[in-house]
Coordinates of C-alpha atoms and ligand atoms in Angstrom, one line a residue:
X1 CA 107.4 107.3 65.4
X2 CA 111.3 106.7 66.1
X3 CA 113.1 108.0 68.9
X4 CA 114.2 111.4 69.5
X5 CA 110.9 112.5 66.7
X6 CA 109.3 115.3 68.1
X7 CA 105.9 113.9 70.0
X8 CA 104.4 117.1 71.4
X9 CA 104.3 121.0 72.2
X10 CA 104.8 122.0 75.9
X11 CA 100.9 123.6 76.9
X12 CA 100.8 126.6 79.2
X13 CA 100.8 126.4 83.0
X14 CA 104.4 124.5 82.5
X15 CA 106.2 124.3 86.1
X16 CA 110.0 123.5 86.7
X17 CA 109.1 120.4 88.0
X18 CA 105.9 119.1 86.1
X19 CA 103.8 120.0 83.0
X20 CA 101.6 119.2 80.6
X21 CA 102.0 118.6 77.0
X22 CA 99.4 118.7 73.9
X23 CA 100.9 115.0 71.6
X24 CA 100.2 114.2 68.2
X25 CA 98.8 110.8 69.6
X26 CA 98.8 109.3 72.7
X27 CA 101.9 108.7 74.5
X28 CA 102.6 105.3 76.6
X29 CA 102.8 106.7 80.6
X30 CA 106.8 105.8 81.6
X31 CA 107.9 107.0 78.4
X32 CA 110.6 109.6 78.6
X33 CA 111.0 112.6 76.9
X34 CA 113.1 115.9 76.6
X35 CA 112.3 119.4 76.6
X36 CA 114.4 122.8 76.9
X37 CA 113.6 124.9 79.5
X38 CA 113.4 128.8 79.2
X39 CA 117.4 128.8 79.2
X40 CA 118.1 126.1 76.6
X41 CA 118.7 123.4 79.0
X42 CA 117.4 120.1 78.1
X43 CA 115.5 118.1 80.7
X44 CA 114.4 115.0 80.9
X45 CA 110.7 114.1 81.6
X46 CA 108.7 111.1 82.6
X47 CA 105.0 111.0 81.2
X48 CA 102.5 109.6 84.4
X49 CA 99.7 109.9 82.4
X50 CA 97.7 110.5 79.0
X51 CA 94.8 111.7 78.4
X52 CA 92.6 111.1 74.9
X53 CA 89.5 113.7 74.2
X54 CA 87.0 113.5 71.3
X55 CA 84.9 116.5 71.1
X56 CA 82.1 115.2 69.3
X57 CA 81.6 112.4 72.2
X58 CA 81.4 115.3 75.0
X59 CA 78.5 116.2 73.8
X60 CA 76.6 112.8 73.8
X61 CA 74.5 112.2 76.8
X62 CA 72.4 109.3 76.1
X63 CA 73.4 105.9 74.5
X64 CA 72.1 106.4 71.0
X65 CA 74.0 110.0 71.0
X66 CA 76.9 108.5 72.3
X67 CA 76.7 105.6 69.4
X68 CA 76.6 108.2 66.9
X69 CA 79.3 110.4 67.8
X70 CA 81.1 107.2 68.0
X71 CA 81.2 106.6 65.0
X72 CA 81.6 109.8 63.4
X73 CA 84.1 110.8 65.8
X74 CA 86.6 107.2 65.2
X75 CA 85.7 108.8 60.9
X76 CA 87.3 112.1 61.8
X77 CA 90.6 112.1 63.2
X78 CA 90.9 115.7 63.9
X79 CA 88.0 115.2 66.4
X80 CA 90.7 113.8 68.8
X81 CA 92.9 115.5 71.1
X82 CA 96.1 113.8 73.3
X83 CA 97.4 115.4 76.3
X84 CA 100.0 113.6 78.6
X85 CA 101.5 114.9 82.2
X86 CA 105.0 115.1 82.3
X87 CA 107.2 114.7 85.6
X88 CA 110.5 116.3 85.4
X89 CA 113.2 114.3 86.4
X90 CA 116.4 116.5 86.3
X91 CA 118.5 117.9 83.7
X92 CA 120.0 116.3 81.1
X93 CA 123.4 116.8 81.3
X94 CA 124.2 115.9 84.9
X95 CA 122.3 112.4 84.4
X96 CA 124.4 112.2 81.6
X97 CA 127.3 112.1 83.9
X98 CA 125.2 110.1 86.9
X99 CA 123.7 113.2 88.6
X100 CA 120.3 114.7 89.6
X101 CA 120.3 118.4 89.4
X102 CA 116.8 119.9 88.6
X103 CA 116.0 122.6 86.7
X104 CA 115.4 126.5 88.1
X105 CA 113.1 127.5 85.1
X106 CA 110.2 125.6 83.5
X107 CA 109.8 124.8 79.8
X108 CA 108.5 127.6 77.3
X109 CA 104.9 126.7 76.8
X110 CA 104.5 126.3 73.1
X111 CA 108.1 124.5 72.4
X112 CA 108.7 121.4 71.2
X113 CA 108.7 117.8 73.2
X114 CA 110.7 114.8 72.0
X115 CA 111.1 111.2 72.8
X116 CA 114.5 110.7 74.9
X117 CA 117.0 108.4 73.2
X118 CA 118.0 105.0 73.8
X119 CA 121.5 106.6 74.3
X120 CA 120.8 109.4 76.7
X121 CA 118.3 106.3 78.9
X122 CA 121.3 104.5 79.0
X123 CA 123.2 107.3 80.3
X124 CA 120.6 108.1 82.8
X125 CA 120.0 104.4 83.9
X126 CA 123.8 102.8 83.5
X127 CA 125.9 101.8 86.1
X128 CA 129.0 103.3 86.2
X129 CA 130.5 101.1 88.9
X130 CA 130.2 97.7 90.6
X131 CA 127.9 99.6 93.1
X132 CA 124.7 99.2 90.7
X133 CA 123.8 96.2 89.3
X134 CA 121.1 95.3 86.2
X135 CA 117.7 94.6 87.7
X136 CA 116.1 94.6 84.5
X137 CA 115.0 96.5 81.5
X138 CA 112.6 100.0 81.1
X139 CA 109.2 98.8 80.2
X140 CA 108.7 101.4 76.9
X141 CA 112.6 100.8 75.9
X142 CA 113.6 97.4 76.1
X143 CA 117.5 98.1 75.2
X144 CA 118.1 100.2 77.6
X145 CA 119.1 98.2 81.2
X146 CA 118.0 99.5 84.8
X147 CA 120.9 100.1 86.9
X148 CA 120.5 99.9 90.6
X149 CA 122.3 100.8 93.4
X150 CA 123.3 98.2 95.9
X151 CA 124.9 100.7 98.7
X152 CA 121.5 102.2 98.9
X153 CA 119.8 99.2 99.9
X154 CA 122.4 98.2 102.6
X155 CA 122.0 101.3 104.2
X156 CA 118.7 103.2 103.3
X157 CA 116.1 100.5 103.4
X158 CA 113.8 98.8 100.8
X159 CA 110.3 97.9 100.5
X160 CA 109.1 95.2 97.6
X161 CA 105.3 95.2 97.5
X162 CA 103.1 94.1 94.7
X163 CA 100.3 91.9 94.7
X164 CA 100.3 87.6 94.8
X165 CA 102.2 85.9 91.9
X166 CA 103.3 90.1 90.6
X167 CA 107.1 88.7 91.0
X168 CA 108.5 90.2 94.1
X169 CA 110.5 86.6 94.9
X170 CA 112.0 86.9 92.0
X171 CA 113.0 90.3 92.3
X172 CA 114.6 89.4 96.0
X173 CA 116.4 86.8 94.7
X174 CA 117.7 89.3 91.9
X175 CA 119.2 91.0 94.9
X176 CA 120.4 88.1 96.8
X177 CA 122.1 87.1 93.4
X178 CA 123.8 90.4 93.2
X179 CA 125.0 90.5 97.1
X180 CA 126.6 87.0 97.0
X181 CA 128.4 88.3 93.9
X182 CA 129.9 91.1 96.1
X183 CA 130.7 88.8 98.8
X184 CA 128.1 90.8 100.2
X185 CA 126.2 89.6 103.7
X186 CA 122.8 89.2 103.6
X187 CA 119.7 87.1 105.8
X188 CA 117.0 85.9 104.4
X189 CA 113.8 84.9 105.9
X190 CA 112.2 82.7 104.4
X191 CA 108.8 81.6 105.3
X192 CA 108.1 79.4 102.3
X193 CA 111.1 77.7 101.8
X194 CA 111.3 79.7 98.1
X195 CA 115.3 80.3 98.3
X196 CA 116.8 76.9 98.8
X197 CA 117.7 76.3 95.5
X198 CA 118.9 79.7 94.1
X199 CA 122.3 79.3 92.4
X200 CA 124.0 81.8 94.3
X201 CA 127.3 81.0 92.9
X202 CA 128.6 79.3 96.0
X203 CA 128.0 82.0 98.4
X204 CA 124.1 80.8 99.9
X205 CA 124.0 79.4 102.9
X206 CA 121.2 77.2 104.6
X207 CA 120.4 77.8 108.2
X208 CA 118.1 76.0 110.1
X209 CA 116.0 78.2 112.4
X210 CA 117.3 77.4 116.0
X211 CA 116.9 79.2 118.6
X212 CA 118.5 78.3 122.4
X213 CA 115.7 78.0 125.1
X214 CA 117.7 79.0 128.1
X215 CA 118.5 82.5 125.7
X216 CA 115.0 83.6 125.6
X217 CA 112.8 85.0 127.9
X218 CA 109.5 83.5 129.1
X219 CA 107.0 85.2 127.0
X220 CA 109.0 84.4 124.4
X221 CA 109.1 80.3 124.9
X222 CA 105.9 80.5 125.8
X223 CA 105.6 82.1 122.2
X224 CA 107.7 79.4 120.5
X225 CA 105.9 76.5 122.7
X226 CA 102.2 78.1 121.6
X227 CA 100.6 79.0 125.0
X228 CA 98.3 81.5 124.1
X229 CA 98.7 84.6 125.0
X230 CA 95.6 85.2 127.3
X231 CA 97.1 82.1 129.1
X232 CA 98.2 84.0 132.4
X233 CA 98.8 81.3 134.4
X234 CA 100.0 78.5 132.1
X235 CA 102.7 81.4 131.2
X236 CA 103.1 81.8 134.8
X237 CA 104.0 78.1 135.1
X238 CA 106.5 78.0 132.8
X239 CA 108.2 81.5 134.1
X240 CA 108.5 80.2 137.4
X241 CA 110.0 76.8 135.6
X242 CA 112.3 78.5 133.3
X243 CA 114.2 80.4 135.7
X244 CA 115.3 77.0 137.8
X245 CA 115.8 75.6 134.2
X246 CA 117.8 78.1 132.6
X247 CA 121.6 77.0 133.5
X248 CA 120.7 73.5 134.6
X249 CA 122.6 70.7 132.6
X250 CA 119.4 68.6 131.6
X251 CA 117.3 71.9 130.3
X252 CA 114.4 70.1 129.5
X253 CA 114.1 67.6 132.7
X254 CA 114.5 70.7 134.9
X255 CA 112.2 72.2 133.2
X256 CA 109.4 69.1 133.2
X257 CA 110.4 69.1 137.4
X258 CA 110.2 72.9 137.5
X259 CA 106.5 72.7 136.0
X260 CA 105.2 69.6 137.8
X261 CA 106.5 70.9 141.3
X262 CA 103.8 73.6 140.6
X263 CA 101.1 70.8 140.5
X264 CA 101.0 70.5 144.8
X265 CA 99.9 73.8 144.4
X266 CA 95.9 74.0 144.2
X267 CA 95.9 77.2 142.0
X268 CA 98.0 76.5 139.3
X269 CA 98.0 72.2 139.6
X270 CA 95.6 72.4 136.3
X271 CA 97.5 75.0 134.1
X272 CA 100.9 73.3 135.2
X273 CA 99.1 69.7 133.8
X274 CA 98.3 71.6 130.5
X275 CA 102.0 73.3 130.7
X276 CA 103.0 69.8 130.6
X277 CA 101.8 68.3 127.6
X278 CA 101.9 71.4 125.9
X279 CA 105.8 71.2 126.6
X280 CA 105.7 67.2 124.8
X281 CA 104.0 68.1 122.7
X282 CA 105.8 70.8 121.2
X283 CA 108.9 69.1 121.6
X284 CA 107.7 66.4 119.3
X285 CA 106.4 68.6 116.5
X286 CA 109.3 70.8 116.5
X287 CA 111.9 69.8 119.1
X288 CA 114.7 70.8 116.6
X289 CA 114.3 74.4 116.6
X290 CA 114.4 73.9 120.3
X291 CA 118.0 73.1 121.2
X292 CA 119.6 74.2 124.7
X293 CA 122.7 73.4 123.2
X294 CA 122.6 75.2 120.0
X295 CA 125.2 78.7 119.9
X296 CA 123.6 81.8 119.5
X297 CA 122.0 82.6 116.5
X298 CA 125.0 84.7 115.2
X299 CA 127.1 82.0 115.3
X300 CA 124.9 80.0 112.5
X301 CA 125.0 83.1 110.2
X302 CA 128.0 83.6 107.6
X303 CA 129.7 86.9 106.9
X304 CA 129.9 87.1 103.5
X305 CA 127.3 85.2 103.1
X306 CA 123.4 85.0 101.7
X307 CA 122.2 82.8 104.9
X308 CA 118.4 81.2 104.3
X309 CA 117.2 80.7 107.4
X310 CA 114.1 78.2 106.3
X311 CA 110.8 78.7 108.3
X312 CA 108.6 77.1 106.2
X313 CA 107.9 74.7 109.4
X314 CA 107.0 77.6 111.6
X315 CA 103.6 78.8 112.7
X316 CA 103.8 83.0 112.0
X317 CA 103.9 83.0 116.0
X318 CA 106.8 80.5 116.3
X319 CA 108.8 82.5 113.3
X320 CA 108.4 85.8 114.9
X321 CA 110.4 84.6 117.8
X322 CA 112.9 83.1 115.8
X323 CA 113.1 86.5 113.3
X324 CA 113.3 89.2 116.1
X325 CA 116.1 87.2 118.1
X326 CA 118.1 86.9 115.0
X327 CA 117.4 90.7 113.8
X328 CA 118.1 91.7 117.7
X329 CA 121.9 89.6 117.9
X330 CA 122.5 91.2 114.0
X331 CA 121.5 94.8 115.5
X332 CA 123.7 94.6 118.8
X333 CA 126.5 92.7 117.1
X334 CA 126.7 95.6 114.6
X335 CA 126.5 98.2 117.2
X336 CA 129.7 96.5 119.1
X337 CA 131.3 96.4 116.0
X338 CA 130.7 100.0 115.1
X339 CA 131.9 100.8 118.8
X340 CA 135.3 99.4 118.1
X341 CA 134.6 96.0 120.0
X342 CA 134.8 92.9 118.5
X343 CA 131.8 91.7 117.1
X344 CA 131.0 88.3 114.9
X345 CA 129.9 90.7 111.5
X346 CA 132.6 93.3 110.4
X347 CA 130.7 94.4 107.8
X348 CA 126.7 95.3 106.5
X349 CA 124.2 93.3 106.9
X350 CA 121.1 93.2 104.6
X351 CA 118.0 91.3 106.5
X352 CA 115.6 90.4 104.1
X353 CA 111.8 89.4 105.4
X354 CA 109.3 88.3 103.5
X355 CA 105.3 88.3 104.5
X356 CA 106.6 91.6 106.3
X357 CA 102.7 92.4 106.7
X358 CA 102.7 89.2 109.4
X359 CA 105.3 90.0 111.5
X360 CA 105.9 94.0 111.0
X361 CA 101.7 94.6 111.2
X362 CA 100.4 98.3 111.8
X363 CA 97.5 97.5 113.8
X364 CA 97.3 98.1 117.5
X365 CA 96.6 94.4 118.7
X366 CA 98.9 92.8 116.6
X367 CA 102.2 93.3 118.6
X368 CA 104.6 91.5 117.3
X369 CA 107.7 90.9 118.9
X370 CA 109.7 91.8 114.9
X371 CA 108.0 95.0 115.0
X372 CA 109.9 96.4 117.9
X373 CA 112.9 95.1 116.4
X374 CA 112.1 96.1 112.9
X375 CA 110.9 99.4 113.8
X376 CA 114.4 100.0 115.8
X377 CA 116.2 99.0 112.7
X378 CA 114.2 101.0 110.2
X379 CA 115.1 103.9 112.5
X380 CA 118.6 103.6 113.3
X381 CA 119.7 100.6 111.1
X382 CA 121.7 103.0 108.7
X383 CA 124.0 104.1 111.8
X384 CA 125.5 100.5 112.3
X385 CA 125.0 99.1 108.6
X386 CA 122.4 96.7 109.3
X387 CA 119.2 97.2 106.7
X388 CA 116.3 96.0 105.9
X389 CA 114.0 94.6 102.6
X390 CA 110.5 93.9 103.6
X391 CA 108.3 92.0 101.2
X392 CA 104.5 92.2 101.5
X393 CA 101.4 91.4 99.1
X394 CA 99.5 93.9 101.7
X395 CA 101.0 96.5 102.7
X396 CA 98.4 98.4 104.2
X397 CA 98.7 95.9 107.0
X398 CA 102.5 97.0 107.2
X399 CA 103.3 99.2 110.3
X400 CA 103.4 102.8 108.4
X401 CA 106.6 104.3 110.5
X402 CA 108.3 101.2 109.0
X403 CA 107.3 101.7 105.4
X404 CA 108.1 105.3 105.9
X405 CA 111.6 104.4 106.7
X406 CA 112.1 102.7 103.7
X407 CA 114.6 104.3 101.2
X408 CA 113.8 102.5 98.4
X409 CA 110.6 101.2 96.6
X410 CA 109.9 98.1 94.3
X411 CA 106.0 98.3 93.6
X412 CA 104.7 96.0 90.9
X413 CA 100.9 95.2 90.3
X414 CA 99.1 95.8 92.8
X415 CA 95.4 95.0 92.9
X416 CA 93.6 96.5 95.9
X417 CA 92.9 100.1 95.7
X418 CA 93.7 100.5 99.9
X419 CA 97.0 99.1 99.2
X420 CA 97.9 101.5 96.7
X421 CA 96.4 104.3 98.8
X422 CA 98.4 102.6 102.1
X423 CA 101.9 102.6 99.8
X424 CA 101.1 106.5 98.4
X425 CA 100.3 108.0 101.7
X426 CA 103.7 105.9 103.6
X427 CA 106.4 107.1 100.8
X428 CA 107.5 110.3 99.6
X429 CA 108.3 108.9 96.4
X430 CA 105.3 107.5 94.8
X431 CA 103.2 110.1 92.7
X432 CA 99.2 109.6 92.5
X433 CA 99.8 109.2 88.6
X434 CA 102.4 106.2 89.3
X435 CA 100.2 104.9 91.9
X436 CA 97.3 105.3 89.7
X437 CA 99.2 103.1 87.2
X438 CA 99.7 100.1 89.8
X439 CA 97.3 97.8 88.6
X440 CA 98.1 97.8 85.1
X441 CA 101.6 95.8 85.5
X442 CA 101.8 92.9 84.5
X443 CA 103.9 90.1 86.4
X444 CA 107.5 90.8 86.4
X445 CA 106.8 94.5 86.2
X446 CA 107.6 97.1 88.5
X447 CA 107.9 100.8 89.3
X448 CA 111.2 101.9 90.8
X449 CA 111.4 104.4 93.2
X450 CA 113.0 106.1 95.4
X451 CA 117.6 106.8 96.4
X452 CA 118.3 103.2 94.7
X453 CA 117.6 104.2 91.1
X454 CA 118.7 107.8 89.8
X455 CA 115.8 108.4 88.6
X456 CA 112.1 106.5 88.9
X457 CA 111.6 103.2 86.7
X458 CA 108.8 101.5 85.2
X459 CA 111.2 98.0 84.8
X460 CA 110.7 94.3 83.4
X461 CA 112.5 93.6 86.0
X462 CA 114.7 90.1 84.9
X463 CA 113.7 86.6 85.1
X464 CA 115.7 84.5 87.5
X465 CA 115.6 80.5 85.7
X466 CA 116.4 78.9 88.2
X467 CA 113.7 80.1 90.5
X468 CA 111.0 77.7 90.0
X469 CA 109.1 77.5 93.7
X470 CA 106.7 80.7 93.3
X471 CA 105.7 79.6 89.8
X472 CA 101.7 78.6 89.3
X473 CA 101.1 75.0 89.5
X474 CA 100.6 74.0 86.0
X475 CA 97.8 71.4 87.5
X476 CA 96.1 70.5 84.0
X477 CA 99.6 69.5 82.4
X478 CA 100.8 67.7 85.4
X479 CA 97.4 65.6 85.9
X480 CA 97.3 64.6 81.9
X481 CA 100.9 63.1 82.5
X482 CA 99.7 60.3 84.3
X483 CA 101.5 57.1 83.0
X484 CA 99.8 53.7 82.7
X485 CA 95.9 52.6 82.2
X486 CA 93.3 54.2 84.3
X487 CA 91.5 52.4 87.0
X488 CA 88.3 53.0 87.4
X489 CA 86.0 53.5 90.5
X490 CA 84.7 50.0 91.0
X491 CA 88.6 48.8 91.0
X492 CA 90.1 51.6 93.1
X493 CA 86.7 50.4 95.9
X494 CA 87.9 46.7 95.5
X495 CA 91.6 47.8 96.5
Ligands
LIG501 N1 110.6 89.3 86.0 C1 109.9 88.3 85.6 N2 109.8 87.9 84.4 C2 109.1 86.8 84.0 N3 108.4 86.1 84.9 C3 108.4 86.5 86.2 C4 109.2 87.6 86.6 N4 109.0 87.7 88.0 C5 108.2 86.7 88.3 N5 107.8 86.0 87.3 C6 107.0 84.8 87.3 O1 105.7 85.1 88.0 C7 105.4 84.1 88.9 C8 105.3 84.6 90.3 O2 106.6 85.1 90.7 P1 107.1 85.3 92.2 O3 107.0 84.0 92.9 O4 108.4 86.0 92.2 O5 105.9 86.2 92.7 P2 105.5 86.7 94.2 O6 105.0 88.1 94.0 O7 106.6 86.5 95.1 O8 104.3 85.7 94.5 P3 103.8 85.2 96.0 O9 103.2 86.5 96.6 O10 102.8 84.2 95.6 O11 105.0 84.7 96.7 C9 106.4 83.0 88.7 O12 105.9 82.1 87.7 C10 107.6 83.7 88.1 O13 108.4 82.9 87.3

């Protein structure tokens, strides 16, 4: 069947916006088609889902029935019938020239359905100007590329989700690619350390997470230090500490006097010991992030700029501090410069976070100190160009106001039937047919959703090379590699 063949007739009940068509066999779901509507319009149609009948096997109901019409129904092939649901997308001739308009009148049930044409997908999915960029390919018609646009992310929000090892690193690398080539500013969070070596083209910048002690507030070092939370009186310790602390010249001997001065007092003299060493100890394990002489976290970020900040030493605790106080300075440094008063970044900022599921969570308990902070920007981001991409593997442990913020949708595979549910029920975009559809991708696959494509996607979304961290550990191939003789057990016990 070539393109542009006729591949069905239109079956009654047809609705502008949806309907159902009878095919001569069955026809792949994300394939695109074209019908005419009552006043000769073409539009353009996505299948979400086919359906194959055999009459003769509705009426088994036993095995050795079933078996039987089995066979005689795969000898006859007029026993079979194909039905697929269609999903209007708009007329033709606006996405010709790059817009949605959809059609007032449905198509005539009984008319003819035919497979779209490379040309009029590439219409539909080009990029006219340097505001889209290629993300990939469509799934059912490899020639024709997937145009995306990058405006939309930097003001309207985007969520990646898709199961472990289903390619969403890639895909935010894709993005970080195509925002340094616009001299673009964009932060990355990156808890596993997966964007250091992305050839960025010059324009990636490492930034190690430090954060200013004497800048945060007490449940907030506490955070960083690892007091726990139901620790009222350790925290107390360190509140009453911190304040002497804050300007002093020496931050960290002021604060070690502030704490053990608290000792003389009966009350508190055990939580101010335990204050103590937590304070050595933390400065030992990660006394760099710690500086009371670093600048504020603006000044480490680059306009213009993909900035990495690597957290990949963090506990999720210590990185939520270190996220919400850079996505607080990016929010209020926009909002000055918005307001006319100088500000460090002139222009949009994209904030990417990855394992958005750990530090933007839905549940009641789990108040982290990003959520706030995400939550204001998923609400009123768009105002002062700041946006956000959130990555998760589970996003029905996202907060749902967030993820129903989120313009823009990447979902590839995705395993577990709450997620899917979760992502359906958050976004406007997502129809139970695409959703249903989910687990069937294969890595590097996605659906594309929502005001970023003209239309929704099902994408091979392109490989970046150069991204190797992410890839499965080929562990077979890198154990047979060992050089030399083998020693065996009595030797290695000798040694
Ligand atoms: N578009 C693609 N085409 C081909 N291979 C891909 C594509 N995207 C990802 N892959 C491969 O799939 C594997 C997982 O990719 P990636 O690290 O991006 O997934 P992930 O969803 O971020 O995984 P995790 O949740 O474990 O971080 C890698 O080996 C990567 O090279």
């Amino acid at each position: 069947m070539s393109a542009g063949d006729v591949v069905g007739i239109v079956a009654n009940g047809a609705l502008p916006y949806e309907f159902d068509a009878i095919t001569r066999e069955a026809v792949p779901v994300g394939d695109y088609v074209v019908v005419r509507t009552a006043d000769g319009s073409e539009v353009l149609g996505m299948v979400e889902g086919t359906t194959i009948n055999s009459e003769i096997m509705e009426v088994a109901r036993n095995f050795s029935d079933a078996s039987e019409a089995g066979e005689l129904a795969l000898r006859n092939p007029r026993d079979k019938s194909y039905s697929s649901h269609v999903r209007v997308l708009g007329l033709l001739d606006g996405l010709r020239s790059g817009e949605v308009r959809m059609p007032s009148l449905p198509p005539v049930p009984g008319s003819t359905m035919r497979r779209a044409t490379p040309e009029e997908l590439s219409a539909a999915f080009g990029g006219p100007d340097r505001r889209w960029f290629p993300i990939g390919s469509l799934l059912r018609s490899p020639s024709v590329r997937v145009h995306v646009d990058v405006n939309r992310v930097a003001s309207r929000h985007l969520a990646i989700l898709a199961s472990t090892g289903a390619g969403k690193s890639n895909m935010l690398a894709l993005i970080a690619k195509a925002i340094a080539g616009l001299r673009g500013t964009m932060v990355i969070f990156d808890y596993h350390g997966e964007y250091a070596g992305l050839d960025l083209g010059g324009r990636g910048r490492p930034v190690m997470p430090v954060v200013n002690p004497r800048h945060l507030d007490p449940d907030e070092l506490a955070d960083l230090l690892e007091i726990r939370e139901g620790a009222g009186k350790q925290r107390h310790v360190l509140e009453e500490a911190l304040s002497g602390a804050r300007d002093a010249r020496d931050f960290w001997g002021s604060l070690r006097e502030g704490v053990e001065g608290q000792e003389d007092d009966r009350e508190y003299r055990e939580p101010a010991r335990r204050v103590a060493d937590i304070i050595e100890s933390a400065l030992r394990r990660f006394g760099s992030v710690l500086d009371p002489d670093s600048p504020p976290p603006l000044r480490l970020l680059a306009e213009g700029y993909v900035n990495v900040v690597n957290l990949s030493e963090l506990s999720p605790r210590q990185a939520d501090v270190v996220i919400s106080r850079y996505m607080e300075e990016v929010l209020a440094d926009r909002k000055r410069s918005r307001s006319g008063e100088p500000g460090v970044l002139r222009k949009p900022v994209v904030l990417a976070l990855e394992e958005a599921h750990v530090f933007i969570p839905g549940g009641r308990e789990d108040r982290t100190k990003t959520r706030e902070t995400a939550a204001r920007i998923a609400r009123e981001g768009r105002k002062f160009g700041v946006s956000l991409v959130i990555v998760s593997q589970r996003p029905q442990r996202l907060d749902q106001d967030v993820l129903s913020q989120m313009g823009s949708l990447a979902v590839g595979r995705l395993l577990n039937q709450r997620d899917r549910s979760f992502v359906q029920d958050s976004s406007e975009f997502l129809t139970e047919e695409m959703t249903g559809y989910l687990p069937d991708l294969n890595p590097g696959e996605a659906i594309l959703v929502g005001q970023w494509v003209k239309l929704p996607a099902m994408v091979k979304v392109d490989r970046v090379e150069e991204k190797l961290v992410g890839m499965d550990v080929d562990a077979v191939g890198e154990w047979s590699s060992w050089g030399g003789p083998s020693e065996d057990t009595d030797e290695f016990i000798r040694r």
